[in-house]
PDB file of C-alpha atoms in Angstrom:
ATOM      1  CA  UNK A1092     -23.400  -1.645 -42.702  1.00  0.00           C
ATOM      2  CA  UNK A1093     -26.812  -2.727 -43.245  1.00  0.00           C
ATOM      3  CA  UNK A1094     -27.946  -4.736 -46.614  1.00  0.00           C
ATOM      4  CA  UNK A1095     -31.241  -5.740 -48.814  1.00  0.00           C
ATOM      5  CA  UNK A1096     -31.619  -8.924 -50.371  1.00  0.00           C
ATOM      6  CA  UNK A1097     -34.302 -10.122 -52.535  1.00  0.00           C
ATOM      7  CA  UNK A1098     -34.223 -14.044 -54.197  1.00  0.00           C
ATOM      8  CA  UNK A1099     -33.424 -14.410 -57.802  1.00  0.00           C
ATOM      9  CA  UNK A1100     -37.242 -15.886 -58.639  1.00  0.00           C
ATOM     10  CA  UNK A1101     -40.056 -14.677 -60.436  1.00  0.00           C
ATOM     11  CA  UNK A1102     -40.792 -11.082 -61.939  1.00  0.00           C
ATOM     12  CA  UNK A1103     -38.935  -8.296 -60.068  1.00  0.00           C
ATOM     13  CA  UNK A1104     -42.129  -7.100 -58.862  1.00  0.00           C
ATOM     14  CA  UNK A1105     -42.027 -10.700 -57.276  1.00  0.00           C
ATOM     15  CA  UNK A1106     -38.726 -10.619 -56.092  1.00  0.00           C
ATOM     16  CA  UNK A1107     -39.343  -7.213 -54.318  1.00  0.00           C
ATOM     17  CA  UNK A1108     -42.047  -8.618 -52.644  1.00  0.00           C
ATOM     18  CA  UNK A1109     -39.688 -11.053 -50.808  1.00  0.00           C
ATOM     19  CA  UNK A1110     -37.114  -7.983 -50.057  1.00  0.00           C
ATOM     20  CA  UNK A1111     -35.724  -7.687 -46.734  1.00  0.00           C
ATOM     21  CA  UNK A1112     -32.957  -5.768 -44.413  1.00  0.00           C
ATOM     22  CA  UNK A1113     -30.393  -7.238 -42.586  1.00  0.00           C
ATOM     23  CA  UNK A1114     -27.497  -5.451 -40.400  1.00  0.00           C
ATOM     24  CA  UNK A1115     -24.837  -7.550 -42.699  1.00  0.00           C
ATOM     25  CA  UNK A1116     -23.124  -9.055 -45.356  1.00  0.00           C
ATOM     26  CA  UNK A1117     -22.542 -12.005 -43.687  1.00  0.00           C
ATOM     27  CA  UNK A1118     -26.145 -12.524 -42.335  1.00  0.00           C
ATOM     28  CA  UNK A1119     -27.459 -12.011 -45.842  1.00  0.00           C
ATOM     29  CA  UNK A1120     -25.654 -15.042 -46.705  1.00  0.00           C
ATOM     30  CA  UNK A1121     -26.703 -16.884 -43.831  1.00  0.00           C
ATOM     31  CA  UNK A1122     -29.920 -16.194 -44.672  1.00  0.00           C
ATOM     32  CA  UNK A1123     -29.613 -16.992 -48.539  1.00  0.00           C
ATOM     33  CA  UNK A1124     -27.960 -19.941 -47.776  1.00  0.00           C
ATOM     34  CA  UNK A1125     -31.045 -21.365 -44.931  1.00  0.00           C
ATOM     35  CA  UNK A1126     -33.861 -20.049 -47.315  1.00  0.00           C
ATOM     36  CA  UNK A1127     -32.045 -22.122 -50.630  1.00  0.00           C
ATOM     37  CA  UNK A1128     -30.963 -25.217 -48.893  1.00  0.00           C
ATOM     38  CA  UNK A1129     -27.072 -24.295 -49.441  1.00  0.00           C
ATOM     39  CA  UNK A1130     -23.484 -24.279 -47.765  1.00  0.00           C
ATOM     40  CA  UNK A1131     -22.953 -20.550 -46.584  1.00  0.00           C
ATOM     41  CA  UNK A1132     -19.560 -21.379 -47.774  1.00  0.00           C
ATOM     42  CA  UNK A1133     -20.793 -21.878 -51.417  1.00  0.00           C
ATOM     43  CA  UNK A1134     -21.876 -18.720 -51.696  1.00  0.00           C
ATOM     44  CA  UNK A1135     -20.087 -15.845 -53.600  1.00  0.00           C
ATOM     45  CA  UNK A1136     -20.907 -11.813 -53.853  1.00  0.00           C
ATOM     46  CA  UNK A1137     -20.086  -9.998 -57.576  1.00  0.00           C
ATOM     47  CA  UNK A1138     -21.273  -6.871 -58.605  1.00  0.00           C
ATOM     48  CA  UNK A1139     -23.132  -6.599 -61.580  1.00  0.00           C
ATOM     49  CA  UNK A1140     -24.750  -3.202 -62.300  1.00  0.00           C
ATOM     50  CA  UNK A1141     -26.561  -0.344 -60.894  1.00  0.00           C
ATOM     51  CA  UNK A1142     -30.011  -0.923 -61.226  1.00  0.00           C
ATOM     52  CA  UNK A1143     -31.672   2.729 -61.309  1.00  0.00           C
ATOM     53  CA  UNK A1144     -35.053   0.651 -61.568  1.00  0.00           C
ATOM     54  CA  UNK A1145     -35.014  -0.071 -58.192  1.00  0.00           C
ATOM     55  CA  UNK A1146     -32.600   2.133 -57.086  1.00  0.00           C
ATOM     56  CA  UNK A1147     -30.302  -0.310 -56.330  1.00  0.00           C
ATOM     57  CA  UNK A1148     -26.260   1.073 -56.491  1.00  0.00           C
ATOM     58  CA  UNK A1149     -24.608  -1.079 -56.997  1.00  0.00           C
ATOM     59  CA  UNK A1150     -26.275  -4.292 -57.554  1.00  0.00           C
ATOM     60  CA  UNK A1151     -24.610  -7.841 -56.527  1.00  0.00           C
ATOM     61  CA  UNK A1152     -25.281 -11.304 -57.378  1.00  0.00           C
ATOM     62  CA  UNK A1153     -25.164 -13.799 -54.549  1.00  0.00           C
ATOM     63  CA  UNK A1154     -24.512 -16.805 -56.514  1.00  0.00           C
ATOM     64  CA  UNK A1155     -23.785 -21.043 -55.004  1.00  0.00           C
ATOM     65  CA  UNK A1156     -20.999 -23.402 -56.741  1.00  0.00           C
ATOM     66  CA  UNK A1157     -23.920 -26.119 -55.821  1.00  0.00           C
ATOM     67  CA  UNK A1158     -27.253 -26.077 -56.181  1.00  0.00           C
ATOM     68  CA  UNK A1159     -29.853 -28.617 -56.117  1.00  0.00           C
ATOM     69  CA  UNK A1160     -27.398 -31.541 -56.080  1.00  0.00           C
ATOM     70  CA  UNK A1161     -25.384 -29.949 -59.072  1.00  0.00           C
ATOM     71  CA  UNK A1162     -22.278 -28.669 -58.674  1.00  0.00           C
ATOM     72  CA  UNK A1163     -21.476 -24.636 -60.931  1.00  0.00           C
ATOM     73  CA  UNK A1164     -17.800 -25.160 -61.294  1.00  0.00           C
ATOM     74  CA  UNK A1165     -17.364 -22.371 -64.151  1.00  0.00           C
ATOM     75  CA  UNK A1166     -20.916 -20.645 -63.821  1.00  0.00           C
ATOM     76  CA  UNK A1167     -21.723 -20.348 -60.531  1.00  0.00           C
ATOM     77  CA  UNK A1168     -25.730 -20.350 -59.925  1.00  0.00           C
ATOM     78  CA  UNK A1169     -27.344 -17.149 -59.011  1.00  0.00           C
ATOM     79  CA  UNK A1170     -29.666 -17.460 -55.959  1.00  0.00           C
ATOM     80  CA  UNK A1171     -30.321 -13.278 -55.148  1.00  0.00           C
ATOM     81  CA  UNK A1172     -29.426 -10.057 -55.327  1.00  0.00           C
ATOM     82  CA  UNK A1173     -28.201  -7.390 -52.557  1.00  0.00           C
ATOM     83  CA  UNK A1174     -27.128  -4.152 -52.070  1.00  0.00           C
ATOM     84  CA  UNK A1175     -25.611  -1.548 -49.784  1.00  0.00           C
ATOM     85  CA  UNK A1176     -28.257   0.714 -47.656  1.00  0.00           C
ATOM     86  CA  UNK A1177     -26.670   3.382 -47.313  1.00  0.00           C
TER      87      UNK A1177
END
């Protein structure tokens, strides 16, 4: 099932700039994980809302328990957001 991702930086308008497709999950993350300097096995998926503004339903965080040489134990850092084309 195919995804979108766009990086947690900037306006939206920003962030939508930097959108892209991939064919999965899993190379969403490998992506995030290259394009943030992170472990692919840092990285977590949780769903957040449905964001009508973009159309986006439902709406996931794609968060790291390390980031920049700090480690998220209990809040886990929040690098992007994807979602299901459908």
């Amino acid at each position: 099932m195919p995804w979108k991702y766009r990086p947690h930086r900037g306006t939206l308008a920003e962030s939508m700039k930097e959108c892209r497709e991939f064919d999965s999950l899993a190379d969403v993350f490998e992506y995030a994980a290259k394009e943030w300097g992170v472990q692919r096995f840092d990285l977590t998926i949780k769903y957040v809302c449905d964001d009508n503004r973009i159309g986006w339903c439902p709406t996931y965080y794609i968060c790291t328990d390390t980031f920049d040489g700090k480690t998220y134990n209990e809040i886990p850092q929040c690098i992007g957001m994807c979602t299901e084309v459908e």
